[in-house]
Short mmCIF file of C-alpha atoms in Angstrom, two decimals:
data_model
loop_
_atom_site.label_atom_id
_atom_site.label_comp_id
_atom_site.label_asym_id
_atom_site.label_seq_id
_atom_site.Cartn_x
_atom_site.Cartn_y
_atom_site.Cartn_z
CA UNK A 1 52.69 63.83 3.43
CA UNK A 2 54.66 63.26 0.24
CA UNK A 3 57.10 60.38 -1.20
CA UNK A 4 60.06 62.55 0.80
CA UNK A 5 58.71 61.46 4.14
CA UNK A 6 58.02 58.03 3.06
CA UNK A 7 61.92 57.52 2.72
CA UNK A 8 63.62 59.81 5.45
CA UNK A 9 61.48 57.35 7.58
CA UNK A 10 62.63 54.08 5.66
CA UNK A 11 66.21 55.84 5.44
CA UNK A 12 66.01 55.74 9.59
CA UNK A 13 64.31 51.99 9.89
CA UNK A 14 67.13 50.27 7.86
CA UNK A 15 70.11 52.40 9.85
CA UNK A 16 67.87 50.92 12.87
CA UNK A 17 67.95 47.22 11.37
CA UNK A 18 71.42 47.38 9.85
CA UNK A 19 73.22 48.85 13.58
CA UNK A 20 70.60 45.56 15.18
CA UNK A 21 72.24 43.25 12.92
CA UNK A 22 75.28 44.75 13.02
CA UNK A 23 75.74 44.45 16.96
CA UNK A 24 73.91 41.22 17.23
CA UNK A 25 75.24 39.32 14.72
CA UNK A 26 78.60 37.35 14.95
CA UNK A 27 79.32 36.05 11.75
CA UNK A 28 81.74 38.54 9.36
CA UNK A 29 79.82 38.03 6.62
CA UNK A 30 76.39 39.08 8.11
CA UNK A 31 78.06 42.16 10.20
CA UNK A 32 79.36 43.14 6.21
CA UNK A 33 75.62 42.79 5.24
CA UNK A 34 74.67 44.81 8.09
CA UNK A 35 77.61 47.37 7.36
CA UNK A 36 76.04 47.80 3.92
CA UNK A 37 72.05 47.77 5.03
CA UNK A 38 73.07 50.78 7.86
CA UNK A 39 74.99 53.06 4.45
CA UNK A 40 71.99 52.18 2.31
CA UNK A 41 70.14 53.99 5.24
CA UNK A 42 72.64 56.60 5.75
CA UNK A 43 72.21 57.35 1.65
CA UNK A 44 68.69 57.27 1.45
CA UNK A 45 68.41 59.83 4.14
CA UNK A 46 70.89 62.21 2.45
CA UNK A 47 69.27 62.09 -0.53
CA UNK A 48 65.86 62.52 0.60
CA UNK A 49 66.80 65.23 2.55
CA UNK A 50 68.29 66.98 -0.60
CA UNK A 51 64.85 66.46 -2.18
CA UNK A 52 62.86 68.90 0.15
CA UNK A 53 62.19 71.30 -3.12
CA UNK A 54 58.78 71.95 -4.31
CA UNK A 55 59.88 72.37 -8.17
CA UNK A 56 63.05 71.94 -10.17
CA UNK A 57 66.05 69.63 -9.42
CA UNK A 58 66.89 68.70 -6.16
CA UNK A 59 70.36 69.71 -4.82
CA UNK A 60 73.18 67.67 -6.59
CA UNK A 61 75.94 68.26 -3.68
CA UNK A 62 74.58 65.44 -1.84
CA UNK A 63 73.86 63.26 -4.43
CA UNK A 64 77.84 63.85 -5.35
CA UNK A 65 78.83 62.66 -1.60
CA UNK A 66 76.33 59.44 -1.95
CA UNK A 67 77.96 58.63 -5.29
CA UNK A 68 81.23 58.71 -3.41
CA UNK A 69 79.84 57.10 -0.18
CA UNK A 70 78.74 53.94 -2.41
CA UNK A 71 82.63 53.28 -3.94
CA UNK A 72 83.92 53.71 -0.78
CA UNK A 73 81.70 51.57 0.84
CA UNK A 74 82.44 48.42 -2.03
CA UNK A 75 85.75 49.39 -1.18
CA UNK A 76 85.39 48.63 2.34
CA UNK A 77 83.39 45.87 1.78
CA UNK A 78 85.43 44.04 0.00
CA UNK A 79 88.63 44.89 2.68
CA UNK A 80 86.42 43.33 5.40
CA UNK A 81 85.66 40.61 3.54
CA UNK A 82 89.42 39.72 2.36
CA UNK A 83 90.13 40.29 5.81
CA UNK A 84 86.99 37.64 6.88
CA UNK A 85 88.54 35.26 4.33
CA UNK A 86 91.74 35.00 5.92
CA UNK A 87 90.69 34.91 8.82
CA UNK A 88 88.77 32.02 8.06
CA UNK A 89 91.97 30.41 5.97
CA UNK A 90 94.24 30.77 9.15
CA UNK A 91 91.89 29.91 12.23
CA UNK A 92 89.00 27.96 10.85
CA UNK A 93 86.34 30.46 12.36
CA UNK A 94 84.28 32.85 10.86
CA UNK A 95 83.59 35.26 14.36
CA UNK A 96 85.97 37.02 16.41
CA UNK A 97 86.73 35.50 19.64
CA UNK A 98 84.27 35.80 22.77
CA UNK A 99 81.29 35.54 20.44
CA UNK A 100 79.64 32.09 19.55
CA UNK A 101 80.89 30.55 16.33
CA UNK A 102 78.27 28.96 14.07
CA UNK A 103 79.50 25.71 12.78
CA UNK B 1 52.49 57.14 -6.72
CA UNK B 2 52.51 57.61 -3.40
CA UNK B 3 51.43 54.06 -3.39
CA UNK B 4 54.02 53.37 -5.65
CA UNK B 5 56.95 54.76 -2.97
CA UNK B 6 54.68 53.36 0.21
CA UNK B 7 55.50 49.85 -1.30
CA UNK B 8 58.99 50.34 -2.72
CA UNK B 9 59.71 51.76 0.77
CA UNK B 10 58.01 49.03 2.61
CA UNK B 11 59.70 45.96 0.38
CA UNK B 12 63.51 47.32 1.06
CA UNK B 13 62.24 47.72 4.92
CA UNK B 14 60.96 43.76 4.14
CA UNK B 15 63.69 42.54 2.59
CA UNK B 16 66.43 44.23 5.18
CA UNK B 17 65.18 42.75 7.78
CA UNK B 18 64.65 38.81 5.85
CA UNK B 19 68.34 39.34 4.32
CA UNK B 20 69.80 39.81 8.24
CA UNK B 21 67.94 37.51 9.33
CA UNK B 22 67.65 34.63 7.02
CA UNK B 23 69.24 31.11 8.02
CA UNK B 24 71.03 30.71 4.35
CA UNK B 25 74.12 32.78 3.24
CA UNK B 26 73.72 32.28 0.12
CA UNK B 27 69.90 32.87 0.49
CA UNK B 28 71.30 36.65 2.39
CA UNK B 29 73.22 37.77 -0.80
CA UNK B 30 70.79 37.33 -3.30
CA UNK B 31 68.01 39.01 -1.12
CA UNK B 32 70.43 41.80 -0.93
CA UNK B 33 71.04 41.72 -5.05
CA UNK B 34 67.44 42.35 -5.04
CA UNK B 35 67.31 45.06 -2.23
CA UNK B 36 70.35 47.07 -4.91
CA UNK B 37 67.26 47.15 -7.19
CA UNK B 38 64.90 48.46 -5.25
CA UNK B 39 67.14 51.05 -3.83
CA UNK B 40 67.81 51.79 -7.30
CA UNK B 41 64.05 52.50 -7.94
CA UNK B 42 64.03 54.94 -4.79
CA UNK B 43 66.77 57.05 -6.76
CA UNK B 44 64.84 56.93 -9.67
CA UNK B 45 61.74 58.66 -7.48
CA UNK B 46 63.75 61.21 -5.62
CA UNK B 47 65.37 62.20 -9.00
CA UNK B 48 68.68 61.19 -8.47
CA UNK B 49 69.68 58.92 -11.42
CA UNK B 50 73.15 59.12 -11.28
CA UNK B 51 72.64 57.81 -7.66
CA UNK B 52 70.49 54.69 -9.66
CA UNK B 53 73.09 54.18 -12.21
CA UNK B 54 76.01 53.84 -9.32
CA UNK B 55 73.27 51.85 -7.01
CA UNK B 56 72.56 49.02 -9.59
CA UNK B 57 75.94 48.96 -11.50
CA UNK B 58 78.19 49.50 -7.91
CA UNK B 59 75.64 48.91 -4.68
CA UNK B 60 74.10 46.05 -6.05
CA UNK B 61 75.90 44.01 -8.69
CA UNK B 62 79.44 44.35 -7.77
CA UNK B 63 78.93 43.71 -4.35
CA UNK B 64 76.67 41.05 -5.17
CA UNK B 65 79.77 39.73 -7.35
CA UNK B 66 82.24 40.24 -4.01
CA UNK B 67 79.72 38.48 -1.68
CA UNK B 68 78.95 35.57 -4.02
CA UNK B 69 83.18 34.90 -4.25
CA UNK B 70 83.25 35.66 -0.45
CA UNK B 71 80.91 32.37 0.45
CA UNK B 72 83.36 30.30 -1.70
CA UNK B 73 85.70 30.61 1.64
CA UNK B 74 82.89 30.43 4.13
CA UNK B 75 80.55 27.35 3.85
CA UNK B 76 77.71 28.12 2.16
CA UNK B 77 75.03 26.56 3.98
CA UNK B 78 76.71 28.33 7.59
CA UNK B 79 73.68 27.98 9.60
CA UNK B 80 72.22 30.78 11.81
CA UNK B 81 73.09 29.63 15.56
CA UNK B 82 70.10 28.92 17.31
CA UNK B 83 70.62 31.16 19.85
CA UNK B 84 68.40 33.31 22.55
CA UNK B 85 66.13 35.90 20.80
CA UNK B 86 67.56 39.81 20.08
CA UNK B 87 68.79 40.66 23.56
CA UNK B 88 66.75 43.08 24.69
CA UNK B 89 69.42 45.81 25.65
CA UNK B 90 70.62 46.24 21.71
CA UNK B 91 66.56 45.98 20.82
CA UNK B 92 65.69 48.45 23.14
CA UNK B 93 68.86 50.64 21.52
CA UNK B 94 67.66 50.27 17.76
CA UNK B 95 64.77 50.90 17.67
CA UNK B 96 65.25 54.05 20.38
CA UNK B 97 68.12 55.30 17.62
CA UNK B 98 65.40 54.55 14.38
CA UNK B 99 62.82 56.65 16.39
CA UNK B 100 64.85 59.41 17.11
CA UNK B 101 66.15 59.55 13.91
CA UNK B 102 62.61 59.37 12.11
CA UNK B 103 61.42 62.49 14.88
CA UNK B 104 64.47 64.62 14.09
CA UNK B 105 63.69 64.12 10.75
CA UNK B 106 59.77 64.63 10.64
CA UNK B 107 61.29 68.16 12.25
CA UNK B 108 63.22 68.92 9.45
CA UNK B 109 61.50 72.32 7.51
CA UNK B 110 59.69 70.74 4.46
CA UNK B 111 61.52 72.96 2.14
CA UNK B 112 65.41 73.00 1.53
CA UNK B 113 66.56 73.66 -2.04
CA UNK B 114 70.49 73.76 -0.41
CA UNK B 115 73.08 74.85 -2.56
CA UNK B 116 71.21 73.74 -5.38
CA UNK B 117 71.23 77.54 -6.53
CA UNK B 118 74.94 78.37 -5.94
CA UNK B 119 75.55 75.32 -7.92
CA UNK B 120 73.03 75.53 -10.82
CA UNK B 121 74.65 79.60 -11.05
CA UNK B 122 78.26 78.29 -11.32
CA UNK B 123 77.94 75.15 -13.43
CA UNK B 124 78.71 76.88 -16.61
CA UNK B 125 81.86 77.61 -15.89
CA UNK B 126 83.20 74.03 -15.63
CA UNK B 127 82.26 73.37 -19.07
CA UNK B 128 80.04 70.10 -18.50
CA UNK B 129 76.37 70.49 -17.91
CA UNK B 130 75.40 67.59 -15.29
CA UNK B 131 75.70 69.52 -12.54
CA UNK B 132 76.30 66.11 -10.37
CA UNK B 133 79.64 65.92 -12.73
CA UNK B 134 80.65 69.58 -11.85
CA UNK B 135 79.99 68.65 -8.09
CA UNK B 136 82.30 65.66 -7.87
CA UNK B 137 85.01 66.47 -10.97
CA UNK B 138 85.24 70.52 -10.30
CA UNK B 139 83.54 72.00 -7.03
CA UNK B 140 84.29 69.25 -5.07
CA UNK B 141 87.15 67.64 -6.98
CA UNK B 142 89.47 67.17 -3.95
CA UNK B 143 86.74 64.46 -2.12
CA UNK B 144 86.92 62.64 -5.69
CA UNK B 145 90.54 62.44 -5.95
CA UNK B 146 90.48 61.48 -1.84
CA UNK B 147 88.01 58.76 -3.28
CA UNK B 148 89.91 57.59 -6.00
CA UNK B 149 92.73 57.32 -3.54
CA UNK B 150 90.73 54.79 -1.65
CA UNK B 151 89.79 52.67 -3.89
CA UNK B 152 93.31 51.88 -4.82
CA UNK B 153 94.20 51.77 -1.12
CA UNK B 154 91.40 48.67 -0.92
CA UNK B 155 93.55 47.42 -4.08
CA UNK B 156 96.44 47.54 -2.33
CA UNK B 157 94.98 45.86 0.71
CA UNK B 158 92.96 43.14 -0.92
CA UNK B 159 96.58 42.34 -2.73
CA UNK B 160 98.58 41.97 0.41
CA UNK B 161 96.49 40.20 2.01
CA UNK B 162 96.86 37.54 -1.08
CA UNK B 163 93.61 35.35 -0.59
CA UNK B 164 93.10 32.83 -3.28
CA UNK B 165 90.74 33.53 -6.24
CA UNK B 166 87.54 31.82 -5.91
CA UNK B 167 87.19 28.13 -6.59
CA UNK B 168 84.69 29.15 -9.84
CA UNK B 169 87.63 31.64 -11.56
CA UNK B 170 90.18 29.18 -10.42
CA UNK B 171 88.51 25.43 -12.36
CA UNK B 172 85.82 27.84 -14.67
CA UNK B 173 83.19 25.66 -16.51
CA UNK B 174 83.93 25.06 -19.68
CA UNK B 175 80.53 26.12 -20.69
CA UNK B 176 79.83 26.79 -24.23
CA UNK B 177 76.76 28.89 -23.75
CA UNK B 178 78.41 31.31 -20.97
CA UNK B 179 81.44 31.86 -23.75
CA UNK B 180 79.42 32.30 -26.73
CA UNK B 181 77.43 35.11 -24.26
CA UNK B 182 80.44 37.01 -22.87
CA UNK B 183 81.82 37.15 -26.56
CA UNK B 184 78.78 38.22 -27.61
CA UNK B 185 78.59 40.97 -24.98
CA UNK B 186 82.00 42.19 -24.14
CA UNK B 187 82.21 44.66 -27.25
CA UNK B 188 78.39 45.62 -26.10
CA UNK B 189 79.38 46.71 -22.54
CA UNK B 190 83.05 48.05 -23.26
CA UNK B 191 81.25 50.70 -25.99
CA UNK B 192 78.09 50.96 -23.16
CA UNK B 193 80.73 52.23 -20.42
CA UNK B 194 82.88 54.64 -23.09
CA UNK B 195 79.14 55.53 -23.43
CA UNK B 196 78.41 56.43 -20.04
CA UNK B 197 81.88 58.09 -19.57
CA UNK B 198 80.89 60.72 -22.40
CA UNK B 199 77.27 61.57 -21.48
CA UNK B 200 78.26 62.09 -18.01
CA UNK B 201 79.23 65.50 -18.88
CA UNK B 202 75.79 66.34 -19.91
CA UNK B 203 73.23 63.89 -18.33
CA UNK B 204 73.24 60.72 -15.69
CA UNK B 205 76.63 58.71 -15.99
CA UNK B 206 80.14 59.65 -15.18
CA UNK B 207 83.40 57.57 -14.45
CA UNK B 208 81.93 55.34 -11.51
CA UNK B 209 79.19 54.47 -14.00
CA UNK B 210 82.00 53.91 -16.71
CA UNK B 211 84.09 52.07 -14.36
CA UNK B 212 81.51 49.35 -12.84
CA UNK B 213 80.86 48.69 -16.33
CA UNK B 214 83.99 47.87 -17.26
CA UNK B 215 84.78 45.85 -14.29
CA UNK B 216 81.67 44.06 -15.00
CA UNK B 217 83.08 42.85 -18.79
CA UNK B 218 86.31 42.57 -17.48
CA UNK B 219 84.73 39.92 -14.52
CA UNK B 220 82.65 38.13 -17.31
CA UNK B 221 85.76 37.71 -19.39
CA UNK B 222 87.74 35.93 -16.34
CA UNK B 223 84.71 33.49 -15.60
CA UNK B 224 85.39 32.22 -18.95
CA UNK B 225 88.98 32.41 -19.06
CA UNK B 226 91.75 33.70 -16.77
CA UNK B 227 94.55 33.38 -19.78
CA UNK B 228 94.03 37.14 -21.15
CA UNK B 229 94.92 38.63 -17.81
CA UNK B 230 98.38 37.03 -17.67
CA UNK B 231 99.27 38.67 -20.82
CA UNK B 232 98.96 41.69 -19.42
CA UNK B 233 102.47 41.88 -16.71
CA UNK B 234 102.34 42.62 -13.41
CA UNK B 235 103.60 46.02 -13.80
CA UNK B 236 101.51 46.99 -16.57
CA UNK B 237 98.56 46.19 -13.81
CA UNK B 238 99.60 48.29 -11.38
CA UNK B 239 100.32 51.27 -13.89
CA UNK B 240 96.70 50.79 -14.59
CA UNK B 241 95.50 50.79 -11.22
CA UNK B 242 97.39 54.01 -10.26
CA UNK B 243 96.26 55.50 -13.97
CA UNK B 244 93.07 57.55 -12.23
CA UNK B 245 94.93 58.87 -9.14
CA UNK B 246 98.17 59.52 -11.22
CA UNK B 247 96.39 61.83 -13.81
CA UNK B 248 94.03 63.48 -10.53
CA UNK B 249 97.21 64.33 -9.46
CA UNK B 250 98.89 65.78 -12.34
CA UNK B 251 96.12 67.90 -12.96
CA UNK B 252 95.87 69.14 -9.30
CA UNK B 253 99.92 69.73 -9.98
CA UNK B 254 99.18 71.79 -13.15
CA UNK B 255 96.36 73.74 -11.89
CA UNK B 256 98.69 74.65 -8.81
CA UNK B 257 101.69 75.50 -11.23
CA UNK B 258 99.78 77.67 -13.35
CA UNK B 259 99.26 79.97 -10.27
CA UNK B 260 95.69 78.79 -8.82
CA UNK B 261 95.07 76.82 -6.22
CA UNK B 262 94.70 72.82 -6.44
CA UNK B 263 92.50 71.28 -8.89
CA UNK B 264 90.53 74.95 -10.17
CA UNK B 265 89.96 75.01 -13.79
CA UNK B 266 88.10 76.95 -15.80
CA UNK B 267 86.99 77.90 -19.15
CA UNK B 268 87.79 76.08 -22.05
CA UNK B 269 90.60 73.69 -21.02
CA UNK B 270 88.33 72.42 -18.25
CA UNK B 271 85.88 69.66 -20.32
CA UNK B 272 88.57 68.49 -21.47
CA UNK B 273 90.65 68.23 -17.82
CA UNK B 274 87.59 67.08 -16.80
CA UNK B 275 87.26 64.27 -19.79
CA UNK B 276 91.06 63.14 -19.11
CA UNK B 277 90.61 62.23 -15.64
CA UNK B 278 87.33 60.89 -15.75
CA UNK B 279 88.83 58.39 -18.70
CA UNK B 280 91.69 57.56 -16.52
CA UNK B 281 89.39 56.88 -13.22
CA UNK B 282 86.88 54.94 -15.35
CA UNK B 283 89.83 52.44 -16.27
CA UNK B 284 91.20 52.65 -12.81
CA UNK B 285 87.84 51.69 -11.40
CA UNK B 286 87.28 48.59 -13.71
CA UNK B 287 90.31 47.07 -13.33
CA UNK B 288 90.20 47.88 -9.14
CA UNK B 289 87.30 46.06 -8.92
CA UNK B 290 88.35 43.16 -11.03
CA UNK B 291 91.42 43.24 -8.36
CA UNK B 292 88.36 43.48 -5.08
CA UNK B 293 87.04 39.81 -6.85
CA UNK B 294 89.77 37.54 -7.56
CA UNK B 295 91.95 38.98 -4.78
CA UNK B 296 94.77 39.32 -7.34
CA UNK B 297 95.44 39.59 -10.95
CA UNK B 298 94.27 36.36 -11.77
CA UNK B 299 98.11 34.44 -11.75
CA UNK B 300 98.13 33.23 -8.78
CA UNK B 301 98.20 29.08 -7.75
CA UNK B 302 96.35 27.46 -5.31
CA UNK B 303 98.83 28.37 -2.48
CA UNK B 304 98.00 32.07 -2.66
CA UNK B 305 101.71 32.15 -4.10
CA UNK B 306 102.41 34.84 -7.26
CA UNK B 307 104.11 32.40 -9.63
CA UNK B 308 105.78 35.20 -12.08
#
């Protein structure tokens, strides 16, 4: 058992937590939270999985696509939250309708 | 330090589930500032610091910065709705999908070097030595320029959609000891990106790096004051935003008018392809971001209106 392991398994718990939250949760601004918690997951298992060498460097292919997956994904987060904000400014709610509003 | 990675692993697991679950908003986005860090310690142990670099400058701080201007709109103190507990259909979902996940992976053979060998063979011919920079600038330079191609598409977005800057950037506190700081640090972290953008083509660091950086002196500068950005016009903005995909695409033009196909250099022109666009990108990305916070270039009024 080595330090790989240890995060291909947290890599899977937080894409566990983050898809929970994601589903469960109503508010915009948590399901952006949970958005980002699930490609924190999603990286960590790339990268771990690129790690599986015994000696030398580990491949640097997927640590390219992680480096782009983490621009896109402040790109995207700050889209859905824009998009949250105006929401807000024009209705007054801060969840879609159907699901419970908080305030 | 197997202990070491047991309890880095075992505080992000902590502090995912406390962020997504915690009854404060504001109380959420710091936990998650802190959970940037410790993913940027994980990098650190699976040797990807690059990855660290992007995680704490990118992952952690500027979306820190976008969530912290996001709860200006919503109320900070939103409480959690006291609701049922976790239904037990998406429960029963989760944790099945974490599970199978963790098993397929526990399958995986425990050695994989990848195309770490086809890369490490062909690296010399881009002329830049961090083979994460030949990945993303030369091997895989089309998913970069795709990239770059997003970000201003979430410019363009965050523009339309013409939200009002946050209350803090709009009435900024006169505060003498957050001025004297940012003077005191701009110069520091404008030479620390140009810094990162040349050592990327030999070691950890790289446009994104540069970029984040930049947008992080250029977002210090409009906490104190706003003025500087109006001096700068509209149009001389969105040159600047289009500067990184602009020169991607020239080069990808030249490359395919010389006679090979899009975006394949070689030799001796390439550092210095290489250099151009990741200059361009880094001053793209800076000034993007600044755009993702305020939600515009800083002129707007209180109605959301552009008054130039």
């Amino acid at each position: 058992m080595n330090a790989v392991w240890i995060y291909l398994c947290t890599g899977a718990g937080l894409i566990a937590l983050g898809v929970l939250a994601l589903v469960r949760e109503p508010h915009f601004f948590r399901k952006v939270l949970a958005f980002n918690i699930t490609g924190s997951g999603i990286f960590l298992l790339l990268v771990a999985a690129a790690s599986r060498v015994s000696d030398g460097p580990p491949d640097p292919v997927p640590h390219a696509m992680v480096l782009t997956g983490i621009v896109v994904s402040v790109s995207a987060t700050a889209v859905g939250l824009a998009l949250a904000k105006k929401y807000h400014h024009l209705t007054g709610h801060t969840a879609l309708p159907g699901e419970e509003d908080e305030e | 330090m197997i202990a070491f990675d047991f309890i880095v692993a075992a505080g992000m697991l902590l502090l995912a589930w406390h962020l997504l679950s915690c009854r404060d908003l504001f109380q959420s986005v710091v936990l998650f500032i802190s959970f940037g860090l410790l993913m940027a310690l994980a990098w650190v142990r699976l040797n990807a610091p690059d990855i660290a670099l992007a995680e704490a400058a990118i992952g952690s701080a500027m979306t820190g910065a976008l969530l912290l201007a996001a709860l200006d709109e919503f109320k900070p103190s939103a409480k959690r709705r006291n609701g049922p507990g976790p239904g037990i259909a998406s429960l029963l979902f989760c944790g099945a999908l974490g599970f199978v996940l963790a098993f397929a992976l526990l399958k995986l053979p425990p050695e994989a070097a990848g195309l770490r060998d086809a890369a490490a063979t062909e690296v010399s011919k881009t002329g830049v030595s961090n083979p994460v920079t030949a990945v993303l600038l030369s091997f895989r330079g089309y998913d970069t320029l795709l990239e770059i191609g997003v970000l201003l598409m979430a410019a363009l977005a965050v523009l339309s959609l013409g939200n009002r800057p946050p209350r803090f950037v709009l009435a900024p506190s006169r505060s003498l000891v957050l001025s004297a700081m940012v003077r005191f640090l701009l110069p520091i972290l404008v030479l620390a990106a140009g810094y990162l953008l040349w050592v990327g083509a030999d070691a950890p660091g790289g446009a994104f790096q540069a970029g984040s950086v930049l947008a992080g002196a250029f977002i210090l500068a409009a906490l104190v004051d706003t003025g500087w950005m109006s001096r700068v016009s509209d149009r001389q903005w969105r040159w600047i935003l289009a500067a990184g995909l602009g020169v991607f695409l020239a080069a990808g033009a030249g490359t395919m008018l010389s006679g090979v196909s899009l975006l394949e250099y070689r030799g001796a022109t390439s550092k210095r392809v290489i250099l151009a666009i990741e200059t361009a990108a880094a001053l793209s990305i800076g000034a993007t971001l600044l755009i993702l916070f305020l939600g515009g270039t800083g002129r707007m009024d209180t109605d959301g209106k552009d008054d130039s």
